[in-house]
Amino acid sequence: MRNIVTQMMMPHRLVMAALALAGLVAMALTMQWDWLPENLPRLWDGLLMTLAMLAASVAAGFVLALPLALFQVMGPRPLRWLSLGFCTLIRGTPLLLQLWLFYFGLGALFAQFPEIRDSWAWPYLRQAWPYGFLALTLSFAAYQGEVMRGAFTGVPHGELEAARAMGMSPWLVFRRVWFPRALHRALPTLTGEIILQLKSTPLLATITVTDLYAVITRIRQTTLLTYEPLLLLVAVYLCLSGILILGLRWLENRVPTGR
């Protein structure tokens, strides 16, 4: 925590904070904000949807990224090729295209089967958020899978051999040495990937998911205001990004290195 406070008190960050505060004061005094109180419940619901999609897709994507990375590092050749092909496909195509393919393609395909329409899952599959969650999860898994692959291969082989020489089982070597060391190496990049994931959530509005960006868009359409809703959106995303950066940097200092 002391390191985080020290980083926050650095001169360039203090200057940026002062400029941001001055900008907020100017916005509050010179712009029209009478629309904000009545729209606060909608904005809150949109913010919760954004945070829920972010947290769920990051958690599920990271769980999926681990086998994708391990298959490429030490898996049999067919799994290695499949993992590499998956990561290449997802990383090589736009996330917006993936969202549309899942929602308009997979969603329309499910609707053609009476067995699916009559099942318990149809009330969920007819909504947009499952397809948004799937697209965000697979995208994060592909990118983070490559990050973890590099982190796993970057752990010195001698450390793993030393752990095995001490009588550790393969699972214990992975749990006590290999994974902690790789995670510690990957955390700085993971921070960037999570911030990028946050900035990708507005794409969910294109498939009718009512996230924060979708709520702001509707407010702009009803109030005929442009700058005020968008500036509020900028401020919210800046705050969320700052909180994530500080939290993940704190986590970097708490994750054991495996030594």
Coordinates of C-alpha atoms in Angstrom, one line a residue:
M1 CA 0.0 0.0 0.0
R2 CA 2.9 2.4 0.8
N3 CA 4.3 1.8 -2.7
I4 CA 1.0 2.6 -4.3
V5 CA 0.7 5.9 -2.3
T6 CA 4.2 6.8 -3.3
Q7 CA 3.4 6.2 -7.0
M8 CA 0.2 8.3 -6.7
M9 CA 2.2 11.2 -5.2
M10 CA 4.7 11.4 -8.1
P11 CA 4.8 14.9 -9.6
H12 CA 3.4 14.0 -13.0
R13 CA 0.5 12.2 -11.5
L14 CA -0.3 15.1 -9.2
V15 CA -0.3 17.4 -12.2
M16 CA -2.6 15.1 -14.1
A17 CA -4.9 14.8 -11.1
A18 CA -5.0 18.6 -10.7
L19 CA -5.9 19.1 -14.4
A20 CA -8.6 16.4 -14.2
L21 CA -10.0 18.1 -11.1
A22 CA -10.0 21.5 -12.8
G23 CA -11.7 20.0 -15.8
L24 CA -14.4 18.4 -13.6
V25 CA -15.0 21.8 -11.9
A26 CA -15.3 23.5 -15.3
M27 CA -17.7 20.9 -16.5
A28 CA -19.9 21.2 -13.4
L29 CA -20.1 25.0 -13.6
T30 CA -20.5 25.6 -17.4
M31 CA -22.5 22.6 -18.7
Q32 CA -26.0 21.4 -18.4
W33 CA -26.5 18.6 -15.9
D34 CA -30.2 18.8 -15.0
W35 CA -30.7 15.5 -16.8
L36 CA -28.4 13.6 -14.5
P37 CA -30.5 13.0 -11.3
E38 CA -33.5 11.4 -13.1
N39 CA -31.1 9.2 -15.1
L40 CA -29.0 8.0 -12.2
P41 CA -30.9 4.7 -11.7
R42 CA -30.4 3.8 -15.4
L43 CA -26.7 4.8 -15.3
W44 CA -26.2 2.7 -12.2
D45 CA -27.8 -0.4 -13.9
G46 CA -25.6 0.2 -16.9
L47 CA -22.5 0.5 -14.8
L48 CA -23.4 -2.8 -13.0
M49 CA -23.8 -4.5 -16.3
T50 CA -20.5 -3.3 -17.5
L51 CA -18.7 -4.4 -14.4
A52 CA -20.5 -7.7 -14.4
M53 CA -19.5 -8.5 -18.0
L54 CA -15.9 -7.3 -17.3
A55 CA -15.5 -9.4 -14.1
A56 CA -17.2 -12.5 -15.5
S57 CA -15.4 -12.5 -18.9
V58 CA -11.9 -11.8 -17.3
A59 CA -12.4 -14.6 -14.7
A60 CA -13.7 -17.2 -17.2
G61 CA -11.2 -16.1 -19.9
F62 CA -8.2 -16.5 -17.5
V63 CA -9.4 -20.0 -16.5
L64 CA -9.6 -20.9 -20.2
A65 CA -6.2 -19.2 -21.0
L66 CA -4.3 -21.5 -18.7
P67 CA -5.0 -24.8 -20.6
L68 CA -4.5 -22.9 -23.9
A69 CA -1.0 -21.8 -22.7
L70 CA -0.1 -25.2 -21.2
F71 CA -1.2 -27.0 -24.3
Q72 CA 1.2 -24.9 -26.4
V73 CA 4.1 -25.3 -24.0
M74 CA 3.9 -29.0 -23.2
G75 CA 0.8 -30.5 -24.7
P76 CA 0.6 -33.2 -27.4
R77 CA 0.9 -32.0 -31.0
P78 CA -2.8 -32.0 -31.9
L79 CA -3.8 -30.0 -28.8
R80 CA -0.8 -27.7 -29.4
W81 CA -2.1 -27.0 -33.0
L82 CA -5.7 -26.5 -31.8
S83 CA -4.6 -24.1 -29.1
L84 CA -2.4 -22.2 -31.5
G85 CA -5.1 -22.1 -34.2
F86 CA -7.7 -20.8 -31.7
C87 CA -5.5 -18.0 -30.4
T88 CA -4.5 -17.0 -34.0
L89 CA -8.2 -17.0 -35.1
I90 CA -9.5 -15.0 -32.2
R91 CA -6.6 -12.5 -32.2
G92 CA -6.6 -12.1 -35.9
T93 CA -10.3 -11.1 -36.2
P94 CA -12.1 -8.0 -34.8
L95 CA -14.0 -8.4 -31.6
L96 CA -17.0 -6.6 -33.1
L97 CA -17.1 -9.2 -35.9
Q98 CA -17.0 -12.0 -33.3
L99 CA -19.9 -10.3 -31.4
W100 CA -22.0 -10.2 -34.5
L101 CA -21.2 -13.7 -35.5
F102 CA -22.2 -15.1 -32.1
Y103 CA -25.3 -12.9 -31.7
F104 CA -26.7 -12.8 -35.2
G105 CA -25.3 -16.1 -36.4
L106 CA -25.3 -18.5 -33.4
G107 CA -28.4 -16.9 -31.9
A108 CA -30.3 -17.3 -35.1
L109 CA -29.1 -20.9 -35.5
F110 CA -30.4 -21.8 -32.0
A111 CA -33.8 -20.3 -32.8
Q112 CA -34.2 -22.9 -35.7
F113 CA -34.2 -25.9 -33.3
P114 CA -37.5 -26.5 -31.5
E115 CA -35.6 -28.6 -28.9
I116 CA -33.6 -25.5 -27.9
R117 CA -36.6 -23.2 -28.0
D118 CA -38.6 -25.5 -25.7
S119 CA -35.7 -26.0 -23.3
W120 CA -35.0 -24.2 -20.0
A121 CA -32.1 -22.5 -21.6
W122 CA -34.1 -20.6 -24.3
P123 CA -35.1 -17.7 -22.0
Y124 CA -31.3 -17.0 -21.6
L125 CA -30.3 -17.8 -25.2
R126 CA -32.8 -15.4 -26.6
Q127 CA -31.1 -12.5 -24.8
A128 CA -28.0 -10.7 -26.0
W129 CA -25.8 -10.9 -22.9
P130 CA -24.8 -14.6 -23.2
Y131 CA -23.3 -14.0 -26.6
G132 CA -21.6 -10.9 -25.4
F133 CA -20.1 -12.8 -22.5
L134 CA -19.0 -15.6 -24.8
A135 CA -17.3 -13.2 -27.2
L136 CA -15.5 -11.3 -24.5
T137 CA -14.4 -14.4 -22.7
L138 CA -13.0 -16.1 -25.8
S139 CA -11.2 -12.8 -26.8
F140 CA -9.6 -12.4 -23.4
A141 CA -8.7 -16.1 -23.3
A142 CA -6.9 -15.9 -26.6
Y143 CA -4.8 -12.9 -25.7
Q144 CA -4.1 -14.0 -22.2
G145 CA -3.3 -17.5 -23.4
E146 CA -0.5 -16.1 -25.4
V147 CA 0.7 -14.0 -22.5
M148 CA 0.7 -17.0 -20.2
R149 CA 2.5 -19.1 -22.8
G150 CA 5.3 -16.6 -22.8
A151 CA 5.3 -16.4 -19.0
F152 CA 5.5 -20.2 -18.7
T153 CA 8.3 -20.6 -21.1
G154 CA 10.1 -17.7 -19.4
V155 CA 10.4 -19.5 -16.1
P156 CA 14.0 -20.8 -15.8
H157 CA 14.2 -24.5 -16.5
G158 CA 16.7 -24.9 -13.7
E159 CA 14.2 -23.9 -11.1
L160 CA 11.7 -26.5 -12.2
E161 CA 14.5 -29.2 -12.2
A162 CA 15.5 -28.1 -8.7
A163 CA 11.9 -28.5 -7.5
R164 CA 11.7 -32.0 -9.0
A165 CA 15.1 -32.9 -7.5
M166 CA 13.6 -32.1 -4.1
G167 CA 11.0 -34.8 -4.6
M168 CA 8.0 -32.6 -5.6
S169 CA 5.3 -34.2 -7.7
P170 CA 4.5 -32.6 -11.1
W171 CA 1.3 -31.0 -9.6
L172 CA 3.2 -29.6 -6.7
V173 CA 5.9 -28.2 -9.0
F174 CA 3.2 -26.5 -11.0
R175 CA 1.4 -25.2 -8.0
R176 CA 4.3 -24.1 -5.9
V177 CA 6.9 -23.0 -8.5
W178 CA 5.9 -22.9 -12.1
F179 CA 2.5 -21.2 -12.0
P180 CA 3.4 -18.6 -9.3
R181 CA 6.6 -17.6 -11.2
A182 CA 4.7 -17.4 -14.5
L183 CA 1.8 -15.4 -13.0
H184 CA 4.2 -13.0 -11.4
R185 CA 5.8 -12.4 -14.8
A186 CA 2.5 -12.0 -16.5
L187 CA 0.8 -9.7 -14.1
P188 CA 2.0 -6.4 -15.7
T189 CA 0.7 -7.5 -19.0
L190 CA -2.5 -8.9 -17.4
T191 CA -3.2 -5.4 -16.1
G192 CA -3.0 -4.0 -19.6
E193 CA -5.3 -6.8 -21.0
I194 CA -7.9 -6.1 -18.3
I195 CA -7.9 -2.4 -19.1
L196 CA -8.3 -3.2 -22.8
Q197 CA -11.2 -5.6 -21.9
L198 CA -12.9 -2.7 -20.0
K199 CA -12.5 -0.5 -23.1
S200 CA -14.0 -3.3 -25.2
T201 CA -17.3 -3.5 -23.3
P202 CA -19.0 -0.6 -25.1
L203 CA -19.1 -2.9 -28.2
L204 CA -21.8 -4.9 -26.3
A205 CA -24.2 -2.0 -27.1
T206 CA -24.1 -3.1 -30.8
I207 CA -25.9 -6.3 -29.9
T208 CA -28.5 -4.5 -27.6
V209 CA -26.8 -5.3 -24.3
T210 CA -27.7 -2.4 -22.0
D211 CA -24.3 -1.5 -20.6
L212 CA -23.1 1.9 -19.5
Y213 CA -22.3 3.1 -23.1
A214 CA -25.8 2.0 -24.3
V215 CA -27.4 4.0 -21.5
I216 CA -25.4 7.1 -22.3
T217 CA -26.3 6.7 -26.0
R218 CA -30.1 6.6 -25.1
I219 CA -29.6 9.7 -22.8
R220 CA -28.0 11.5 -25.7
Q221 CA -30.9 10.6 -28.0
T222 CA -33.6 11.7 -25.5
T223 CA -31.9 14.9 -24.2
L224 CA -30.3 16.0 -27.5
L225 CA -27.1 16.6 -25.6
T226 CA -23.7 15.5 -26.9
Y227 CA -20.8 16.6 -24.7
E228 CA -22.2 16.2 -21.2
P229 CA -23.2 12.5 -21.4
L230 CA -20.0 11.6 -23.3
L231 CA -17.8 13.6 -20.8
L232 CA -19.5 11.7 -17.9
L233 CA -18.7 8.5 -19.7
V234 CA -15.1 9.5 -20.1
A235 CA -14.9 10.3 -16.4
V236 CA -16.4 7.0 -15.4
Y237 CA -14.0 5.0 -17.5
L238 CA -11.0 6.9 -16.3
C239 CA -12.0 6.2 -12.7
L240 CA -12.6 2.5 -13.4
S241 CA -9.2 2.3 -15.2
G242 CA -7.4 4.0 -12.3
I243 CA -9.0 1.7 -9.7
L244 CA -8.0 -1.4 -11.8
I245 CA -4.5 -0.2 -12.3
L246 CA -4.0 0.6 -8.6
G247 CA -5.6 -2.7 -7.5
L248 CA -3.6 -4.9 -9.9
R249 CA -0.3 -3.1 -9.0
W250 CA -1.1 -3.9 -5.4
L251 CA -1.7 -7.5 -6.3
E252 CA 1.6 -7.6 -8.1
N253 CA 3.4 -7.0 -4.8
R254 CA 1.3 -9.7 -3.1
V255 CA 1.6 -12.6 -5.5
P256 CA 4.4 -15.0 -4.4
T257 CA 7.2 -15.5 -6.9
G258 CA 7.5 -19.2 -6.0
R259 CA 10.9 -18.9 -4.5

